[in-house]
Coordinates of C-alpha atoms and ligand atoms in Angstrom, one line a residue:
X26 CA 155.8 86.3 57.0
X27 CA 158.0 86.9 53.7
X28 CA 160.2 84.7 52.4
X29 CA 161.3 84.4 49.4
X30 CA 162.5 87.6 48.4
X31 CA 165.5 89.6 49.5
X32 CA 164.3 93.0 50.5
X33 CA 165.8 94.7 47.7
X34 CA 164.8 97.6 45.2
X35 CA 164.6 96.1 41.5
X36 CA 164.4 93.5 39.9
X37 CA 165.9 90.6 41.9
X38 CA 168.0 88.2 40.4
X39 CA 165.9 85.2 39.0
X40 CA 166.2 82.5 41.2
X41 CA 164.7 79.6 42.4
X42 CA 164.6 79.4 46.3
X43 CA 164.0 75.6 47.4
X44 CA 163.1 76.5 50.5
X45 CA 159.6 78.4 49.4
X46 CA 159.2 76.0 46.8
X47 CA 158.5 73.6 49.5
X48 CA 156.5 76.5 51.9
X49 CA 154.1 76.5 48.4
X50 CA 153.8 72.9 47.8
X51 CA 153.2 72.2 51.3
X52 CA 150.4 74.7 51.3
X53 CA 149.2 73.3 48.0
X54 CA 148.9 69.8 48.8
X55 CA 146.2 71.0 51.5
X56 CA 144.3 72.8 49.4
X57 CA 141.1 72.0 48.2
X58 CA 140.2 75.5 46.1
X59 CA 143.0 76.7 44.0
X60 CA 143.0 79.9 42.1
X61 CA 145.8 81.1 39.9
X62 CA 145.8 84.7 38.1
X63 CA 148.5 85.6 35.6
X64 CA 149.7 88.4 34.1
X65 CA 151.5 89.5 30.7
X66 CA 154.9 87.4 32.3
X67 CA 153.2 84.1 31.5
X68 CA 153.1 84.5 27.9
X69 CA 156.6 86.1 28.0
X70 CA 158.6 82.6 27.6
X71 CA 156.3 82.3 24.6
X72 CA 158.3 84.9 22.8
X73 CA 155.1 87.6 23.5
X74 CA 156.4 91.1 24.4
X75 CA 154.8 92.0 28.2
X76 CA 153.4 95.6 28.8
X77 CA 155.6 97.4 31.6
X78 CA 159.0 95.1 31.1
X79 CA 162.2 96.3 29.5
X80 CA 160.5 94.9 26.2
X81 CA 157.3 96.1 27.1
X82 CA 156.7 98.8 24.4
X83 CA 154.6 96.9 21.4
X84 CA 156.0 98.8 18.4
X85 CA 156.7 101.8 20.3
X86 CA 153.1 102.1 21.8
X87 CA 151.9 101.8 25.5
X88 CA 149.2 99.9 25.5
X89 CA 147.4 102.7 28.2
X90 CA 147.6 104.8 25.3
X91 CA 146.3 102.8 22.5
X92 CA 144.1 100.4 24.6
X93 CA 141.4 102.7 24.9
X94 CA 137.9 103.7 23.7
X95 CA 139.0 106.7 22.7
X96 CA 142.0 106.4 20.7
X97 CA 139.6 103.8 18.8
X98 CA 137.6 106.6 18.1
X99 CA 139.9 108.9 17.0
X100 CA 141.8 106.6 14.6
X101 CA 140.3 103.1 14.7
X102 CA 142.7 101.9 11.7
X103 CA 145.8 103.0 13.7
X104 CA 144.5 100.8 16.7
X105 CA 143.9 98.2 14.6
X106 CA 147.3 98.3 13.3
X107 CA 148.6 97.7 16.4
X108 CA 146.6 94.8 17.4
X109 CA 147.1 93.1 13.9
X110 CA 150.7 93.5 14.9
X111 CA 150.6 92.0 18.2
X112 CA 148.0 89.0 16.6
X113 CA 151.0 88.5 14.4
X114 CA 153.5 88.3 16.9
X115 CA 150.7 85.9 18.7
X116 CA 149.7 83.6 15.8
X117 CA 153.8 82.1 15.9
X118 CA 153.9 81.5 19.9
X119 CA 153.3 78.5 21.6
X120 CA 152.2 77.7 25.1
X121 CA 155.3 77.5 27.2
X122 CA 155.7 75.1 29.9
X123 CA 154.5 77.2 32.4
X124 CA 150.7 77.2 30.6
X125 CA 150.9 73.6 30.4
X126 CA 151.7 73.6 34.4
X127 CA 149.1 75.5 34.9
X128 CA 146.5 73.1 32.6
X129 CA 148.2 70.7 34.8
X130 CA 147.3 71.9 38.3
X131 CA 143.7 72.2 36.9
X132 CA 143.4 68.3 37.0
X133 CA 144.7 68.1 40.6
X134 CA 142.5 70.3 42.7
X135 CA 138.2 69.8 42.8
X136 CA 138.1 73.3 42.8
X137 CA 140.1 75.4 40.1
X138 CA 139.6 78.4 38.2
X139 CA 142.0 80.6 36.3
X140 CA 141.6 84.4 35.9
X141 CA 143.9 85.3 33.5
X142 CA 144.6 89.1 32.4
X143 CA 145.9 88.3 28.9
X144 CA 144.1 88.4 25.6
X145 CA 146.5 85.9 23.2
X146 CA 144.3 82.9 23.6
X147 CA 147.4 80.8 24.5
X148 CA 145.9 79.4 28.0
X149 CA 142.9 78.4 26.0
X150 CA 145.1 76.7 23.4
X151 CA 147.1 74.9 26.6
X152 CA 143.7 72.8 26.9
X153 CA 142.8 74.8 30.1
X154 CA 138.8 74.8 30.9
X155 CA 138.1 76.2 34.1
X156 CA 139.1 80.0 32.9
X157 CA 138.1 83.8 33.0
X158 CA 139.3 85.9 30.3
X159 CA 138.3 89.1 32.3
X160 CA 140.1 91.3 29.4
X161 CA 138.9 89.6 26.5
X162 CA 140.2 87.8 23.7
X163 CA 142.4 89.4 20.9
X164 CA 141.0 86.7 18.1
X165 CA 137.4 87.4 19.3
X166 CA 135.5 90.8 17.8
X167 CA 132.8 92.6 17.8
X168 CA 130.3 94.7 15.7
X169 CA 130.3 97.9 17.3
X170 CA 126.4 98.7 16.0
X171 CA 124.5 95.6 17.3
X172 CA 127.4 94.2 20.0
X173 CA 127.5 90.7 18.3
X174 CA 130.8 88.8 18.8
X175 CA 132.7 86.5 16.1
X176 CA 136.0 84.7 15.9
X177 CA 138.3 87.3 13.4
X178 CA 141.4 84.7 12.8
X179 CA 142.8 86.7 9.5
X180 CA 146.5 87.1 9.8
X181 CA 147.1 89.9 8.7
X182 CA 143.8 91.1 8.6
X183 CA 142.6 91.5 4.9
X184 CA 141.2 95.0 5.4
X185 CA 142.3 97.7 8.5
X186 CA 139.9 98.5 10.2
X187 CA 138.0 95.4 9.9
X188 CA 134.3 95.8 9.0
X189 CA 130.9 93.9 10.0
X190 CA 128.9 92.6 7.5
X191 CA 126.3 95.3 8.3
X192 CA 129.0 97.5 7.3
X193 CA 129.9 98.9 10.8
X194 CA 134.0 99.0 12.1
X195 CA 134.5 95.6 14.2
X196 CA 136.3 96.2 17.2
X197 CA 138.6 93.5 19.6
X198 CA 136.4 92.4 22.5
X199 CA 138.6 92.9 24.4
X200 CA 138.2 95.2 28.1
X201 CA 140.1 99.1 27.4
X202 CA 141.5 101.6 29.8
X203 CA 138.6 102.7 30.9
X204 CA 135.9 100.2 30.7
X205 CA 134.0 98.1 32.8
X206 CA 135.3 94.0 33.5
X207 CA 132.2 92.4 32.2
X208 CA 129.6 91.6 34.7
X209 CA 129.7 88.2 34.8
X210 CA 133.2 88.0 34.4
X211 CA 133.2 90.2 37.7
X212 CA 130.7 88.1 39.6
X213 CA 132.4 84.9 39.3
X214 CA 135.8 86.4 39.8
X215 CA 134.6 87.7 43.7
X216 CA 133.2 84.5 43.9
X217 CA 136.4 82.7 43.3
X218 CA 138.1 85.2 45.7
X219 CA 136.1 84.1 48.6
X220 CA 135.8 81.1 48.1
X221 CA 139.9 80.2 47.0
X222 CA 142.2 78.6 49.9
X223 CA 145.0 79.1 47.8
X224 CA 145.9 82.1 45.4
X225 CA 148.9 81.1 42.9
X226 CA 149.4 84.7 41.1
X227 CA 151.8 84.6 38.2
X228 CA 153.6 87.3 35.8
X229 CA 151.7 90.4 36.5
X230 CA 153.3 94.1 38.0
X231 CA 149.8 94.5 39.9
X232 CA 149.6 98.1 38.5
X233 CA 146.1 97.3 36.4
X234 CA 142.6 97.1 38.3
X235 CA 140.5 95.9 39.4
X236 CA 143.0 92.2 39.2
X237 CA 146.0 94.5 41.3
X238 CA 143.1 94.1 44.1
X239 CA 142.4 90.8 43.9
X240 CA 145.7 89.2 46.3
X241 CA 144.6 92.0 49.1
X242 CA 140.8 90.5 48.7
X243 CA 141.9 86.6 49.2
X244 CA 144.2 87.9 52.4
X245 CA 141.5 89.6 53.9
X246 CA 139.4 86.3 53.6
X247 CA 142.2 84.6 55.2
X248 CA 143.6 82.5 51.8
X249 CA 147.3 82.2 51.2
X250 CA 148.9 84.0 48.5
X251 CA 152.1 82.7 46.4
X252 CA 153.6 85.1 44.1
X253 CA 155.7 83.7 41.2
X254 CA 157.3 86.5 39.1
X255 CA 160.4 88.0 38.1
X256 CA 161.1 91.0 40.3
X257 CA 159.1 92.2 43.6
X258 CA 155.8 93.2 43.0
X259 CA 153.3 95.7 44.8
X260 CA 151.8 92.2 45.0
X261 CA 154.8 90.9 47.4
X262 CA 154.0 92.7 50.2
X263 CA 150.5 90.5 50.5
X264 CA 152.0 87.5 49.0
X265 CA 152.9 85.0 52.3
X266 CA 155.7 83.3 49.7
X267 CA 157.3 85.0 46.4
X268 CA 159.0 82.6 44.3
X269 CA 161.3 85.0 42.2
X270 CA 162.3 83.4 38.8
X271 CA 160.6 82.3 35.4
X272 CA 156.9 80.8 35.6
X273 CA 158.5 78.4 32.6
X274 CA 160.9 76.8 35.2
X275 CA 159.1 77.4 38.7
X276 CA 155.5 75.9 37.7
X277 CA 156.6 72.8 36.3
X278 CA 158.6 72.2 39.4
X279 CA 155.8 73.1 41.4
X280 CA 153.9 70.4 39.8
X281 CA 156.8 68.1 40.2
X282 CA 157.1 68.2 43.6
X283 CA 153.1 68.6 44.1
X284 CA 152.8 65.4 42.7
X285 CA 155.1 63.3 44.9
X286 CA 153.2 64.7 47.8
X287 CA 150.2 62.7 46.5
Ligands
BV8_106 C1 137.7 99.2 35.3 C2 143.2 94.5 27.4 C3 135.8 100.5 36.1 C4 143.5 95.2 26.2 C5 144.1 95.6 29.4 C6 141.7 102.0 40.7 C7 142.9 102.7 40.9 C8 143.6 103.2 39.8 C9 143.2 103.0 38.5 C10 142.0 102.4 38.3 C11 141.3 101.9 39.4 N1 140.2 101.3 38.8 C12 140.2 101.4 37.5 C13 141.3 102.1 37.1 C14 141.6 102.4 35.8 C15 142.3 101.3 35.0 C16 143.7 101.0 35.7 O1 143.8 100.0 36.4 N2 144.7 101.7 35.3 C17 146.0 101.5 35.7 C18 147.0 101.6 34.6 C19 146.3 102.4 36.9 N3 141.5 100.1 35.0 C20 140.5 100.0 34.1 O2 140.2 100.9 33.3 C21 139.8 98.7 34.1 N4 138.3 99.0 34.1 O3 138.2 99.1 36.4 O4 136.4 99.7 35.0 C22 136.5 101.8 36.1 C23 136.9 102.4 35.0 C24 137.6 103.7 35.1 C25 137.8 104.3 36.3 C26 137.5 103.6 37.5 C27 136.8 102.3 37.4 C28 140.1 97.9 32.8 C29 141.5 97.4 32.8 C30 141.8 96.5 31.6 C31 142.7 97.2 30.6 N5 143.0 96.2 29.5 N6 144.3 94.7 28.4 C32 144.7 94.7 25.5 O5 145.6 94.0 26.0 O6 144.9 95.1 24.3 S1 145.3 95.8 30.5 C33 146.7 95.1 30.1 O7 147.5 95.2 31.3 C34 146.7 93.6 29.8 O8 145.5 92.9 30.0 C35 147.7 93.1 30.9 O9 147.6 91.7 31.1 C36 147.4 93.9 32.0 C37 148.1 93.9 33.2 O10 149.5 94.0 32.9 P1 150.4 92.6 33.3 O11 149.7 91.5 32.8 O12 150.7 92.7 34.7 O13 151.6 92.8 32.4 P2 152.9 93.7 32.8 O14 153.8 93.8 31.5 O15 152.5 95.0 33.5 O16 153.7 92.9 33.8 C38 154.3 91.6 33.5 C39 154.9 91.0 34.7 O17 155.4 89.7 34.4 C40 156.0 91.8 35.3 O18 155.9 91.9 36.7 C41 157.3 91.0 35.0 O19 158.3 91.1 36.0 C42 156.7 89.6 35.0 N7 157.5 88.6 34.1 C43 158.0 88.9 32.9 N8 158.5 87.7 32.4 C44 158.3 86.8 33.4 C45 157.6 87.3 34.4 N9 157.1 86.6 35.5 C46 157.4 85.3 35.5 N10 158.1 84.7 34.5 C47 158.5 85.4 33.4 N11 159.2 84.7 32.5

């Protein structure tokens, strides 16, 4: 059943409907297994540009074009320009209310794991445990002769491209257009998806796989989706409530009224 969301082509007004607020909690409250995916739209209150939103270009480049194994090997200084921008833009923001909701619902279910799409580190910095960073981590690189990952926290970096002390480029270890999610990353992810009463999926356009699949995979093992983002989604149509408005304002509130129930 949809509720939630007018039926209406673009973005929808941000708005907080009480009414599924209280169709989420309710299904919340009974939950025992809680997973929660988010997108670029939870970092956005944090003053960090999203990918496919009005703000989305990062200094004029899409990140399908840059994000890539290929464009690192054609130019692996201009790629690393970019990313030195963005870990600029990065090393200033904050978690936002809506990360610290989320770090909050981890305490409140025995089962919790967060999936999270973005690479700025800021869930991680929110205190949160129980997390998948199935694209990577911007801060994090790796040598790309022997594969060996280290924490690269320069801002800006002191040389573009960075190098390894064996002399070899570093690159972000982060997951490109292109390449495979990490296998264990993968495994516990599918896990997760059957095992999950409850999928809370927050701030993502569903357009990048293999995550976009992932609401479809907890309907078809009978789990309840709730959608929180700005706008309708090719998620909606397999969310059974979309809570249209900011994840700053509708987590927290979700937590609110989550812990009354209690
Ligand atoms: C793979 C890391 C095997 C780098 C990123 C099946 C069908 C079609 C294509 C494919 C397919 N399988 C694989 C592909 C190819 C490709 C893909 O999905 N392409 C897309 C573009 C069609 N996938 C892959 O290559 C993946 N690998 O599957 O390996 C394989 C390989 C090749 C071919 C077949 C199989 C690897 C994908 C990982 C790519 N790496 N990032 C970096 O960041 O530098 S993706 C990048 O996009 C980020 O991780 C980002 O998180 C992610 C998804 O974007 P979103 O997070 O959703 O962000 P977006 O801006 O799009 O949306 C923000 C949303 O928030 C909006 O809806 C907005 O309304 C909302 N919002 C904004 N503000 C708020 C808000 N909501 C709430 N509150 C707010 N305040």
């Amino acid at each position: 059943m949809k509720t939630g969301g007018r039926r209406c082509a673009g973005p929808l007004k941000a708005k907080m409907n009480r009414g599924d607020i209280g169709k989420a909690v309710g299904k919340l409250a009974g939950a025992k297994s809680l997973l929660v995916i988010t997108g670029a739209g939870i970092s956005a209150e944090s003053g960090i540009p999203t990918f496919r939103g009005s703000d989305g270009l990062w200094n004029n480049h899409r990140a399908e074009d840059l994000a890539t194994p290929s464009a690192f090997e054609r130019d692996p200084a201009v790629v690393w320009q970019w990313y030195d921008w963005r870990r600029g833009i990065i090393a200033k923001a904050m978690p936002n209310p809506g990360h610290l909701a989320i770090k909050d619902l981890e305490g409140m279910f025995g089962h919790f794991l967060l999936i999270t799409q973005n690479v700025d580190g800021l869930h991680e910095r929110s205190g949160i445990r129980n997390i998948i960073e199935i694209h990577g981590n911007l801060w994090r690189v790796r040598c790309v002769r022997d594969g060996r990952g280290s924490m690269l926290m320069d801002v800006p970096l002191k040389e573009v491209p960075p190098r390894c002390a064996c002399g070899a480029l570093l690159r972000p270890d982060v997951v490109w257009f292109g390449e495979s999610i990490p296998g264990e990353a993968l495994r516990r992810s599918f896990q997760a998806l059957e095992a999950c009463d409850v999928l809370l999926v927050v701030g993502t356009s569903g357009v990048v796989y293999p995550v976009a699949s992932f609401p479809e995979e907890v309907k078809g093992n009978g789990g309840f989706v709730i959608e929180i983002n700005m706008e309708e989604t090719p998620i909606t149509r397999a969310a059974d409530v979309s809570l249209f408005g900011r994840s700053g304002d509708i987590l927290p509130e979700i937590v609110k009224e989550l812990k009354k129930s209690r």
